[in-house]
Amino acid sequence: TDQYGDRRRPQRVGHQHDAGASGMRLTGRIVFAIRAAAELVGKQDYVPLDLIAEGQDMPRDYVRSAMSDLRRAGIVSTRRGRVGGYRLARPADEITLADIIRAVDGPLTVVQGERPDNLEYAGAAAGLEDVWLAVRRAERRILESVTLQHLSTGKLPKEVRG
């Protein structure tokens, strides 16, 4: 298992890359946040942290951390006490995967620590600017179209099924 408890972490081959230099990376933290939020879909009452963790077979501490990020972003609301827990702050069909990723990790597309529209290349590499912008558009098209409601029903939009 990795530091986030994910048992299915892919093996890396070759040399290490700078974390922001390669394509989109969905960290364990992001995946846990999406899974934890999805566990709240359809629940009217506050759901205790332990039930969220059990429902997705995730470590309690990682769920707490993910929920903290989601609370700060206004995606979930919390209540303390015996009947406390977490629930979605907005309807599930209004919360996208992009919302969750931004809440946990910031901008969707980052190239060497910069947003694609802040980059400039010269000479033979000048076309990279357009490539990075196209990557960002594609990521947005998919991640902004999939909501928690889509995940919970399994009825994913055509951008995903494509």
PDB file of C-alpha atoms in Angstrom, residues 31-99:
ATOM      1  CA  VAL A  31      -9.368   9.790  -5.431  1.00  0.00           C
ATOM      2  CA  PHE A  32     -10.234   9.474  -1.730  1.00  0.00           C
ATOM      3  CA  ALA A  33     -12.002  12.846  -1.795  1.00  0.00           C
ATOM      4  CA  ILE A  34     -14.084  11.840  -4.827  1.00  0.00           C
ATOM      5  CA  ARG A  35     -14.961   8.463  -3.310  1.00  0.00           C
ATOM      6  CA  ALA A  36     -15.846   9.993   0.070  1.00  0.00           C
ATOM      7  CA  ALA A  37     -18.053  12.657  -1.535  1.00  0.00           C
ATOM      8  CA  ALA A  38     -19.739  10.032  -3.712  1.00  0.00           C
ATOM      9  CA  GLU A  39     -20.598   8.082  -0.564  1.00  0.00           C
ATOM     10  CA  LEU A  40     -22.770  11.040   0.540  1.00  0.00           C
ATOM     11  CA  VAL A  41     -24.952  11.134  -2.580  1.00  0.00           C
ATOM     12  CA  GLY A  42     -28.597  10.538  -1.765  1.00  0.00           C
ATOM     13  CA  LYS A  43     -28.099  10.893   1.983  1.00  0.00           C
ATOM     14  CA  GLN A  44     -30.277  13.558   3.616  1.00  0.00           C
ATOM     15  CA  ASP A  45     -28.870  13.164   7.121  1.00  0.00           C
ATOM     16  CA  TYR A  46     -25.323  13.812   8.232  1.00  0.00           C
ATOM     17  CA  VAL A  47     -23.171  10.708   7.728  1.00  0.00           C
ATOM     18  CA  PRO A  48     -20.573   9.877  10.388  1.00  0.00           C
ATOM     19  CA  LEU A  49     -16.957   9.735   9.270  1.00  0.00           C
ATOM     20  CA  ASP A  50     -16.687   6.042  10.200  1.00  0.00           C
ATOM     21  CA  LEU A  51     -19.586   5.104   7.900  1.00  0.00           C
ATOM     22  CA  ILE A  52     -18.057   7.010   4.991  1.00  0.00           C
ATOM     23  CA  ALA A  53     -14.708   5.274   5.522  1.00  0.00           C
ATOM     24  CA  GLU A  54     -16.369   1.849   5.842  1.00  0.00           C
ATOM     25  CA  GLY A  55     -18.574   2.425   2.803  1.00  0.00           C
ATOM     26  CA  GLN A  56     -15.536   2.937   0.594  1.00  0.00           C
ATOM     27  CA  ASP A  57     -13.077   0.751   2.538  1.00  0.00           C
ATOM     28  CA  MET A  58     -10.763   3.705   3.135  1.00  0.00           C
ATOM     29  CA  PRO A  59      -8.630   4.671   6.142  1.00  0.00           C
ATOM     30  CA  ARG A  60     -10.495   6.970   8.532  1.00  0.00           C
ATOM     31  CA  ASP A  61      -7.659   9.532   8.727  1.00  0.00           C
ATOM     32  CA  TYR A  62      -7.567   9.964   4.946  1.00  0.00           C
ATOM     33  CA  VAL A  63     -11.327  10.419   4.798  1.00  0.00           C
ATOM     34  CA  ARG A  64     -11.093  13.061   7.547  1.00  0.00           C
ATOM     35  CA  SER A  65      -8.400  14.912   5.589  1.00  0.00           C
ATOM     36  CA  ALA A  66     -10.404  14.744   2.353  1.00  0.00           C
ATOM     37  CA  MET A  67     -13.549  15.965   4.095  1.00  0.00           C
ATOM     38  CA  SER A  68     -11.642  18.872   5.582  1.00  0.00           C
ATOM     39  CA  ASP A  69     -10.604  19.985   2.070  1.00  0.00           C
ATOM     40  CA  LEU A  70     -14.150  19.559   0.787  1.00  0.00           C
ATOM     41  CA  ARG A  71     -15.618  21.489   3.722  1.00  0.00           C
ATOM     42  CA  ARG A  72     -13.266  24.432   3.115  1.00  0.00           C
ATOM     43  CA  ALA A  73     -14.353  24.464  -0.537  1.00  0.00           C
ATOM     44  CA  GLY A  74     -18.066  24.446   0.373  1.00  0.00           C
ATOM     45  CA  ILE A  75     -18.683  21.012  -1.143  1.00  0.00           C
ATOM     46  CA  VAL A  76     -19.674  19.345   2.126  1.00  0.00           C
ATOM     47  CA  SER A  77     -21.107  20.691   5.342  1.00  0.00           C
ATOM     48  CA  THR A  78     -20.444  19.312   8.785  1.00  0.00           C
ATOM     49  CA  ARG A  79     -22.192  18.939  12.082  1.00  0.00           C
ATOM     50  CA  ARG A  80     -20.541  18.000  15.353  1.00  0.00           C
ATOM     51  CA  GLY A  81     -21.960  15.853  18.075  1.00  0.00           C
ATOM     52  CA  ARG A  82     -23.715  12.541  18.458  1.00  0.00           C
ATOM     53  CA  VAL A  83     -25.824  12.983  15.312  1.00  0.00           C
ATOM     54  CA  GLY A  84     -23.051  14.753  13.452  1.00  0.00           C
ATOM     55  CA  GLY A  85     -21.067  13.939  10.386  1.00  0.00           C
ATOM     56  CA  TYR A  86     -20.920  15.147   6.799  1.00  0.00           C
ATOM     57  CA  ARG A  87     -23.361  15.758   3.981  1.00  0.00           C
ATOM     58  CA  LEU A  88     -23.201  17.411   0.588  1.00  0.00           C
ATOM     59  CA  ALA A  89     -23.618  21.170   0.783  1.00  0.00           C
ATOM     60  CA  ARG A  90     -25.119  21.301  -2.732  1.00  0.00           C
ATOM     61  CA  PRO A  91     -27.134  18.862  -4.823  1.00  0.00           C
ATOM     62  CA  ALA A  92     -25.041  15.996  -6.232  1.00  0.00           C
ATOM     63  CA  ASP A  93     -25.862  17.025  -9.801  1.00  0.00           C
ATOM     64  CA  GLU A  94     -24.171  20.397  -9.160  1.00  0.00           C
ATOM     65  CA  ILE A  95     -20.860  19.029  -7.844  1.00  0.00           C
ATOM     66  CA  THR A  96     -18.388  18.032 -10.548  1.00  0.00           C
ATOM     67  CA  LEU A  97     -15.212  16.010 -10.341  1.00  0.00           C
ATOM     68  CA  ALA A  98     -13.412  19.208 -11.357  1.00  0.00           C
ATOM     69  CA  ASP A  99     -14.826  20.945  -8.256  1.00  0.00           C
TER      70      ASP A  99
END
